[in-house]
Coordinates of C-alpha atoms and ligand atoms in Angstrom, one line a residue:
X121 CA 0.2 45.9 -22.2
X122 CA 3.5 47.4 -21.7
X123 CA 3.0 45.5 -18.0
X124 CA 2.3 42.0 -19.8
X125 CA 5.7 42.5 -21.6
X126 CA 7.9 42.7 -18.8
X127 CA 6.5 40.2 -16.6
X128 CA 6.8 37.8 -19.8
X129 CA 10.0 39.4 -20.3
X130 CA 10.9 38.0 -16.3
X131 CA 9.3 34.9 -16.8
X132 CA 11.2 33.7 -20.0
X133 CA 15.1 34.9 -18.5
X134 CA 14.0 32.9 -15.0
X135 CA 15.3 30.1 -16.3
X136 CA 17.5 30.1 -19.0
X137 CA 18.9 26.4 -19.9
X138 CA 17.4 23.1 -20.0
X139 CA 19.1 20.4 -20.3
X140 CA 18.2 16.1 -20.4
X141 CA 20.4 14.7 -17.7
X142 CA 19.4 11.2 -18.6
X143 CA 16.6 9.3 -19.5
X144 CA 15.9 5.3 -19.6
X145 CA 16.1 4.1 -23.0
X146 CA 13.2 1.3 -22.1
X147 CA 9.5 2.7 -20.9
X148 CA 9.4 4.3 -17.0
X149 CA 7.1 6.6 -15.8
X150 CA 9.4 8.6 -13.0
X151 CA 6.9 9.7 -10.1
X152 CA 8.8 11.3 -7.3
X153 CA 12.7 11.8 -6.3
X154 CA 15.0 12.3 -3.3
X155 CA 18.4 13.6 -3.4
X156 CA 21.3 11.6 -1.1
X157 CA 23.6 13.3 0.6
X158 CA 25.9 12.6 -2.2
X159 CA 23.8 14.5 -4.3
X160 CA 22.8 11.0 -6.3
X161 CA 19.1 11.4 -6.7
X162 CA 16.9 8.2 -6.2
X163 CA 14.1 7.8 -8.8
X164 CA 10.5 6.3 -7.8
X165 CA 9.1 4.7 -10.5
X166 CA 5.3 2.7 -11.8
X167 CA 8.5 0.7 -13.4
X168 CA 7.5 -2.6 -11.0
X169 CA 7.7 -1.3 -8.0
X170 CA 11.5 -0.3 -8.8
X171 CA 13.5 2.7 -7.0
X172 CA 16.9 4.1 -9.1
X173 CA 19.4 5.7 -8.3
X174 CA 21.1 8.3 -10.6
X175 CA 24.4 10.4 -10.2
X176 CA 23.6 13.6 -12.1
X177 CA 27.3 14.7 -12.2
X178 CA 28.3 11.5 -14.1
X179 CA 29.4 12.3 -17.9
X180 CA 26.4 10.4 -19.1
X181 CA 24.1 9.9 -15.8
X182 CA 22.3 6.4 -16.1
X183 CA 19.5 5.5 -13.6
X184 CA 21.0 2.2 -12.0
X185 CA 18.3 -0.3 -10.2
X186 CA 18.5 0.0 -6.5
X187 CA 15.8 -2.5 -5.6
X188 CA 12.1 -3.5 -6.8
X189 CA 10.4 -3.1 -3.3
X190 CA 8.7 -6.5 -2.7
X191 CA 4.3 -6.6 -3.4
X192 CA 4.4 -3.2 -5.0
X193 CA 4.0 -2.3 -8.8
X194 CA 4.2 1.3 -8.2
X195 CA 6.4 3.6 -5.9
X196 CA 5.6 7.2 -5.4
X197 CA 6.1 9.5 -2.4
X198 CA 9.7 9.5 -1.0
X199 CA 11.5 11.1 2.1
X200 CA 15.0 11.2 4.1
X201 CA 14.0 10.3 7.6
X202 CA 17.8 9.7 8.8
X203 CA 21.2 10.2 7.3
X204 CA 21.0 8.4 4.1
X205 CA 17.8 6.8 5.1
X206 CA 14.5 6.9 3.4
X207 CA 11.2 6.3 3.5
X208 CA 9.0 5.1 0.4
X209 CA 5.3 4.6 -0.2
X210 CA 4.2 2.3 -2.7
X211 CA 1.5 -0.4 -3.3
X212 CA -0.5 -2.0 -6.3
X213 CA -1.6 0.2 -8.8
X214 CA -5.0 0.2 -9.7
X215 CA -7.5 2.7 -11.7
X216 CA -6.7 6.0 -9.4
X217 CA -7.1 3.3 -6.3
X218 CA -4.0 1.0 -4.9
X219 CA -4.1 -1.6 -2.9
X220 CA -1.6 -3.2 -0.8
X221 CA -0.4 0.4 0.4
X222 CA 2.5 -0.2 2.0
X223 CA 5.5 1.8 3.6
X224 CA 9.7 1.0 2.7
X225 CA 12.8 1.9 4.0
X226 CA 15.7 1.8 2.4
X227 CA 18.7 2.5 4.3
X228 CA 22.2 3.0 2.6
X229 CA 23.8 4.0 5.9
X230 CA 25.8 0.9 6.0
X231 CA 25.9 0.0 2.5
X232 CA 25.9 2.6 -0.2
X233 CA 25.2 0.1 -2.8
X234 CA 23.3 -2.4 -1.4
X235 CA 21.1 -0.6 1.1
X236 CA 18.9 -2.7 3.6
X237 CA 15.0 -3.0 2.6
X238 CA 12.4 -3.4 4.7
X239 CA 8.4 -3.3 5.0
X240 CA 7.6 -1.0 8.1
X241 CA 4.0 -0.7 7.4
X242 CA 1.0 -1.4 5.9
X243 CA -2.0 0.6 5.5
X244 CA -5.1 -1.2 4.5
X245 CA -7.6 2.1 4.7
X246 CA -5.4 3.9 2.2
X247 CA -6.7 4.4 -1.1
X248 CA -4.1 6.4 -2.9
X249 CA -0.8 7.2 -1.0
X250 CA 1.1 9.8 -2.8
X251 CA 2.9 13.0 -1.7
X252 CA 5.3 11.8 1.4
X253 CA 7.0 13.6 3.8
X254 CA 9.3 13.6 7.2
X255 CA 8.5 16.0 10.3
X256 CA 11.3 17.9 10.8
X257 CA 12.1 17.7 14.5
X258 CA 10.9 13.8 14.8
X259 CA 12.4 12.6 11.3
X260 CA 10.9 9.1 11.8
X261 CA 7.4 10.6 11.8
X262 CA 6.4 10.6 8.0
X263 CA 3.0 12.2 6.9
X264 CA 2.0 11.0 3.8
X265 CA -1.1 12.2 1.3
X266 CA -4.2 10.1 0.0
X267 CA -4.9 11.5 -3.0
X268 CA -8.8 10.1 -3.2
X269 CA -9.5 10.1 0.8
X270 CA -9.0 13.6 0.9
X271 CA -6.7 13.1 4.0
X272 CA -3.2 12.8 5.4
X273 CA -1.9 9.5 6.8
X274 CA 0.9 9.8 10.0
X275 CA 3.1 6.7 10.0
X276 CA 5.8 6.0 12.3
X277 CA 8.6 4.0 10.7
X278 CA 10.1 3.1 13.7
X279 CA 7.1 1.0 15.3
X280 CA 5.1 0.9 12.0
X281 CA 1.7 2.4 13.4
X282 CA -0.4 4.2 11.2
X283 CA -3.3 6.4 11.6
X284 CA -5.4 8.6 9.6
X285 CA -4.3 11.7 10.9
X286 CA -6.7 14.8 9.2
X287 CA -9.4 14.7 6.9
X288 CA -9.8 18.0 4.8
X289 CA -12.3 18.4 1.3
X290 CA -9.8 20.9 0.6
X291 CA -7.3 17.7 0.3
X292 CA -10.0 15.9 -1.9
X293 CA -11.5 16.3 -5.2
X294 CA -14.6 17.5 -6.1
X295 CA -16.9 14.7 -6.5
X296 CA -17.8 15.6 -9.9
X297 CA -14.0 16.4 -10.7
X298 CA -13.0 15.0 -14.3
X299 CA -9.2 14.3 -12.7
X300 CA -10.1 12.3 -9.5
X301 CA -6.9 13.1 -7.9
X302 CA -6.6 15.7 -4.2
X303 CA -3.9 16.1 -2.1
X304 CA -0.6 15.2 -4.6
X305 CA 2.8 17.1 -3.6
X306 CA 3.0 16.9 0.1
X307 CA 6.3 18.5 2.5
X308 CA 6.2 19.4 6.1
X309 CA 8.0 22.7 6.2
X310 CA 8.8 24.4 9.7
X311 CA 5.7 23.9 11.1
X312 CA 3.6 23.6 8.4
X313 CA 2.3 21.1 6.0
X314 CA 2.5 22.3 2.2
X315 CA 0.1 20.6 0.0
X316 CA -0.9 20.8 -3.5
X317 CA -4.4 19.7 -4.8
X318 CA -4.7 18.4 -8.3
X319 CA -8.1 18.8 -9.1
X320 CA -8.8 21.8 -7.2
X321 CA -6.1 23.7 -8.7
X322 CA -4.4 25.3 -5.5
X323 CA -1.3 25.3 -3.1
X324 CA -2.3 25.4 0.2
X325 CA -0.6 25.1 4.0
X326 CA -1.8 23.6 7.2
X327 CA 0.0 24.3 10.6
X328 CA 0.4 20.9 12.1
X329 CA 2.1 19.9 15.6
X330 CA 5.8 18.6 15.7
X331 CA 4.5 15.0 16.2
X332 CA 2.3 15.4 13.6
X333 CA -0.9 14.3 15.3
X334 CA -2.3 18.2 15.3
X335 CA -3.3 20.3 12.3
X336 CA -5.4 23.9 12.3
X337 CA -6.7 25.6 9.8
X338 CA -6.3 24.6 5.5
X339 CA -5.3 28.0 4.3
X340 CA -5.1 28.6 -0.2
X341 CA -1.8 30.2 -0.6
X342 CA -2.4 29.9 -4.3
X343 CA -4.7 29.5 -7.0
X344 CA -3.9 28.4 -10.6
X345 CA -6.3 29.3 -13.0
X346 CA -8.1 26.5 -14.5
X347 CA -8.7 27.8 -17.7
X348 CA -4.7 27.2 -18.0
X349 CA -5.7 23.4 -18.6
X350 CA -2.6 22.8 -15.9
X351 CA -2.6 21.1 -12.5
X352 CA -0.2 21.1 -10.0
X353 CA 1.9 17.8 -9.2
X354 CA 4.8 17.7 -7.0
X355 CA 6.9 20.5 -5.8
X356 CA 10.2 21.6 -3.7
X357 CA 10.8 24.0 -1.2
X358 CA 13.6 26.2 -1.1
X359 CA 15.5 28.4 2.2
X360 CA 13.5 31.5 1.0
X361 CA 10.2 29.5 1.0
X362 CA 9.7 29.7 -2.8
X363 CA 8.3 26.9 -4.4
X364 CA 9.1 25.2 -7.6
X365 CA 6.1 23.1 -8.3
X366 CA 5.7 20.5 -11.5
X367 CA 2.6 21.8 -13.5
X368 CA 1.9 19.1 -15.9
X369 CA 1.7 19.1 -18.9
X370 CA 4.8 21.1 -20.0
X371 CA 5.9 23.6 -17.1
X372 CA 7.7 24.6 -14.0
X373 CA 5.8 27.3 -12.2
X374 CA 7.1 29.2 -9.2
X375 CA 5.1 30.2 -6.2
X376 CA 6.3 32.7 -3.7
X377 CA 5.8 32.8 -0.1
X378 CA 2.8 35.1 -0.7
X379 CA 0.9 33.4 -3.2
X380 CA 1.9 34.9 -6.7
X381 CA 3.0 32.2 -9.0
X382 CA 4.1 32.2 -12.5
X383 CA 5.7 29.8 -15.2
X384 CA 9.3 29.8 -15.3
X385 CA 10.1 27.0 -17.6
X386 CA 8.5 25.2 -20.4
X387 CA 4.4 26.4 -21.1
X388 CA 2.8 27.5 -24.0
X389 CA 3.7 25.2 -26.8
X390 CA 6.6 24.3 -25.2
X391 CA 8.2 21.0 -25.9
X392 CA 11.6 20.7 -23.1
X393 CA 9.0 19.9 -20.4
X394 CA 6.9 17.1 -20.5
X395 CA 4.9 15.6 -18.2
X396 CA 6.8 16.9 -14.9
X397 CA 6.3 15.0 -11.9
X398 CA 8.7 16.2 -8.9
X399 CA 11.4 18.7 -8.5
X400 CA 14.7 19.1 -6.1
X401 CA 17.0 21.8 -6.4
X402 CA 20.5 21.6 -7.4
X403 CA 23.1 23.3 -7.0
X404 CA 23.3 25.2 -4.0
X405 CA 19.5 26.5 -5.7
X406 CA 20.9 27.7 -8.5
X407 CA 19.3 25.3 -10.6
X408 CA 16.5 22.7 -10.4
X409 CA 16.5 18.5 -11.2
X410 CA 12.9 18.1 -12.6
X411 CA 11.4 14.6 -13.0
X412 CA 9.2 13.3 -15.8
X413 CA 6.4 10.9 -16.6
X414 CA 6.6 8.9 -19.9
X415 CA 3.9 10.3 -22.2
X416 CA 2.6 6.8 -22.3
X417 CA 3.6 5.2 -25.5
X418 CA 7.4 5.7 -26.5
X419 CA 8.9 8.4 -24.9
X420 CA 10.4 7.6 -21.3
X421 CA 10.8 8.7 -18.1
X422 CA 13.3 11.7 -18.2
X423 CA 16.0 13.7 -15.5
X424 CA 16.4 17.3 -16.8
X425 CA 18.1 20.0 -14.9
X426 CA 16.9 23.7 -15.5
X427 CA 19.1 26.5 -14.7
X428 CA 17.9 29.7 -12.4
X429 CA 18.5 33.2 -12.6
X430 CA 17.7 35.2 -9.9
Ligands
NAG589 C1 -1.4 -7.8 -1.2 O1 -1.4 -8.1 0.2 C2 -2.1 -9.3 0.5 C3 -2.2 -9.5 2.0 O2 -1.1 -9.0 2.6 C4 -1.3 -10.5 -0.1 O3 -1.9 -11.7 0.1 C5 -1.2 -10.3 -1.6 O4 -0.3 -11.2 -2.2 C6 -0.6 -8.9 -1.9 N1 -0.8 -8.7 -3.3 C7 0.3 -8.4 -4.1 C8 0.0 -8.2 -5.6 O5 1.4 -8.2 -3.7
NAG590 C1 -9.1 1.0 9.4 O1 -10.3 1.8 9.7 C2 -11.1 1.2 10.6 C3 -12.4 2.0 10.6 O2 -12.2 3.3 10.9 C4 -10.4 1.1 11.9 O3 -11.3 0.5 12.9 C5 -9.1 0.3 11.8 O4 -8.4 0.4 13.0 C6 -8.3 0.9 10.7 N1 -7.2 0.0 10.4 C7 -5.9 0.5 10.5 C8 -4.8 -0.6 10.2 O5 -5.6 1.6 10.6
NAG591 C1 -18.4 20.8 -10.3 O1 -19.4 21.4 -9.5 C2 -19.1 22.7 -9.2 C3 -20.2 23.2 -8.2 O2 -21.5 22.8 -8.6 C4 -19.1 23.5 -10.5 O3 -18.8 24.9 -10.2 C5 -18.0 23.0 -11.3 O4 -18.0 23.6 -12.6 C6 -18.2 21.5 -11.6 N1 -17.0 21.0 -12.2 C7 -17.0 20.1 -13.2 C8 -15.7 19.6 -13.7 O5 -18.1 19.6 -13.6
NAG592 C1 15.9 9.4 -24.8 O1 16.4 10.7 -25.2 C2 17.0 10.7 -26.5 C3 17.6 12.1 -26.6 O2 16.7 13.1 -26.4 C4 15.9 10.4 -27.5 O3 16.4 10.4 -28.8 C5 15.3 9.1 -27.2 O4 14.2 8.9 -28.0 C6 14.8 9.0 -25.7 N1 14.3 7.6 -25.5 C7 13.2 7.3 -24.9 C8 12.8 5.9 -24.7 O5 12.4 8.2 -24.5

């Protein structure tokens, strides 16, 4: 009992404020984010195939349009792969199925307003491209998620070849899963690939080769109880391997290095988070930008920024 207390007692002064950066003021569902080296943080949206850009330290951040990336409606993973470069998955959106999966780069390199767009690949075998991320010693390397295949796609942005790189049920769903959605947060970390799985409820890591063409063993780091209702979207990594991982419907939970996890913002009946779908920290990691989802209807796409105390 006495147990219980404290831990809630840790859980509820883990984060401490949270605060709505921005939100738009017309309907977009926010999937994933990036942060520039300016610390602007570009927005992938189901908003027509449109990426934003936001500068959170602004006195009253607005998402400006950046571009609508041409044959998509919906954009969703996104990755630096050079200095102000990145690399953006996105295609038509379908019932949980895309077609015309295709991979972007936008490059502001040269340009910080007007960065260069281009289509470096397409991949017709994809089903559902979501989680995206660069190798770390061959940034041009991207691996990137399918959430119904149950596998993980390596594309090189440079020549635009594509290949299905591993196939894993532990990156699937169930077939008799009521959420039909695997693999969904997806970052290459030192040598290993961090994954979570929607429908299966876990965080897991596979050890993959620098070029990205080798993976070992799916290992569960951690579970989430599914009784909780919750799944696990997108997350972020920070130096002390600690991840901060969106937890739809309402929370931010943290999972360590060695598997323990818990809900550090938002939960229960809850209200300040809804519908997370990505994370970056902020701030040095002293606090977290958190990315929503509309709820559908009225409410829109929303920036918050949660505080940390360590
Ligand atoms: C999808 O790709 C096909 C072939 O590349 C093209 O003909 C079609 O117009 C694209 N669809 C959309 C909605 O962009
Ligand atoms: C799609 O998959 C088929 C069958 O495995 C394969 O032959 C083909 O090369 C793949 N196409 C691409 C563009 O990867
Ligand atoms: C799916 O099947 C597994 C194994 O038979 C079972 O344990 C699980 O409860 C089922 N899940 C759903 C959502 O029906
Ligand atoms: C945007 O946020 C404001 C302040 O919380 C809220 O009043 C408004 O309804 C929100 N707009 C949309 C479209 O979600």
């Amino acid at each position: 009992m006495r147990a219980h207390l404290i831990t809630l007692l840790a859980n509820t002064i883990l984060a401490t404020s949270i605060t709505q950066l921005s939100n738009f003021t017309n309907y977009v569902d926010i999937e994933n984010s990036a942060l520039r080296p300016n610390g602007h943080i570009l927005l992938t949206t189901f908003d027509q195939g449109r990426l934003y850009t936001l500068n959170p330290l602004s006195d009253s951040p607005q998402a400006e349009l950046v571009a609508s990336l041409p044959g998509a409606t919906a954009l969703c993973g996104i990755a630096a792969i050079a200095n102000d470069k990145f690399a953006i998955v996105g295609g038509v959106r379908g019932h949980y199925h895309y077609t015309n999966e295709t991979v972007y780069t936008v490059d502001f390199s040269m340009d910080a307003v007007n960065p260069s767009v281009h289509a470096v690949a397409r991949l017709p075998n994809a089903s559902m491209l979501n989680g995206l991320s660069s190798m770390p010693k061959q940034p041009h390397i991207i691996l990137i998620g399918d959430s119904r295949l149950g596998a993980i796609f390596r594309v090189d942005t440079t020549t635009g070849i594509s290949r299905l790189a591993f196939k894993h049920d532990l990156l699937a769903a169930p077939t008799n899963a009521s959420l039909p959605i695997g693999v969904n947060g997806l970052k290459v970390v030192d040598d290993y690939v961090l994954f979570t799985n929607s429908a299966r409820n876990i965080f897991a890591h596979i050890r993959v080769s620098a070029d990205g063409l080798h993976f070992g063993d799916v290992e569960i780091v951690a579970r989430l109880d599914s009784s909780s209702g919750s799944d696990w979207d997108d997350f972020i990594v920070d130096s002390a391997g600690v991840a901060y991982v969106a937890q739809p419907d309402n929370a931010i939970a943290r999972v360590m290095p060695g598997g323990t996890h818990s809900v550090i913002a938002g939960g229960g009946s809850s209200e300040e988070v809804k519908e997370p779908t990505s994370v970056q920290l902020a701030n040095g990691g002293r606090s977290i930008y958190v990315t929503t989802r509309g709820d559908g209807k009225k409410v829109s796409g929303q920036v918050l920024e949660i505080q940390l105390l360590r």
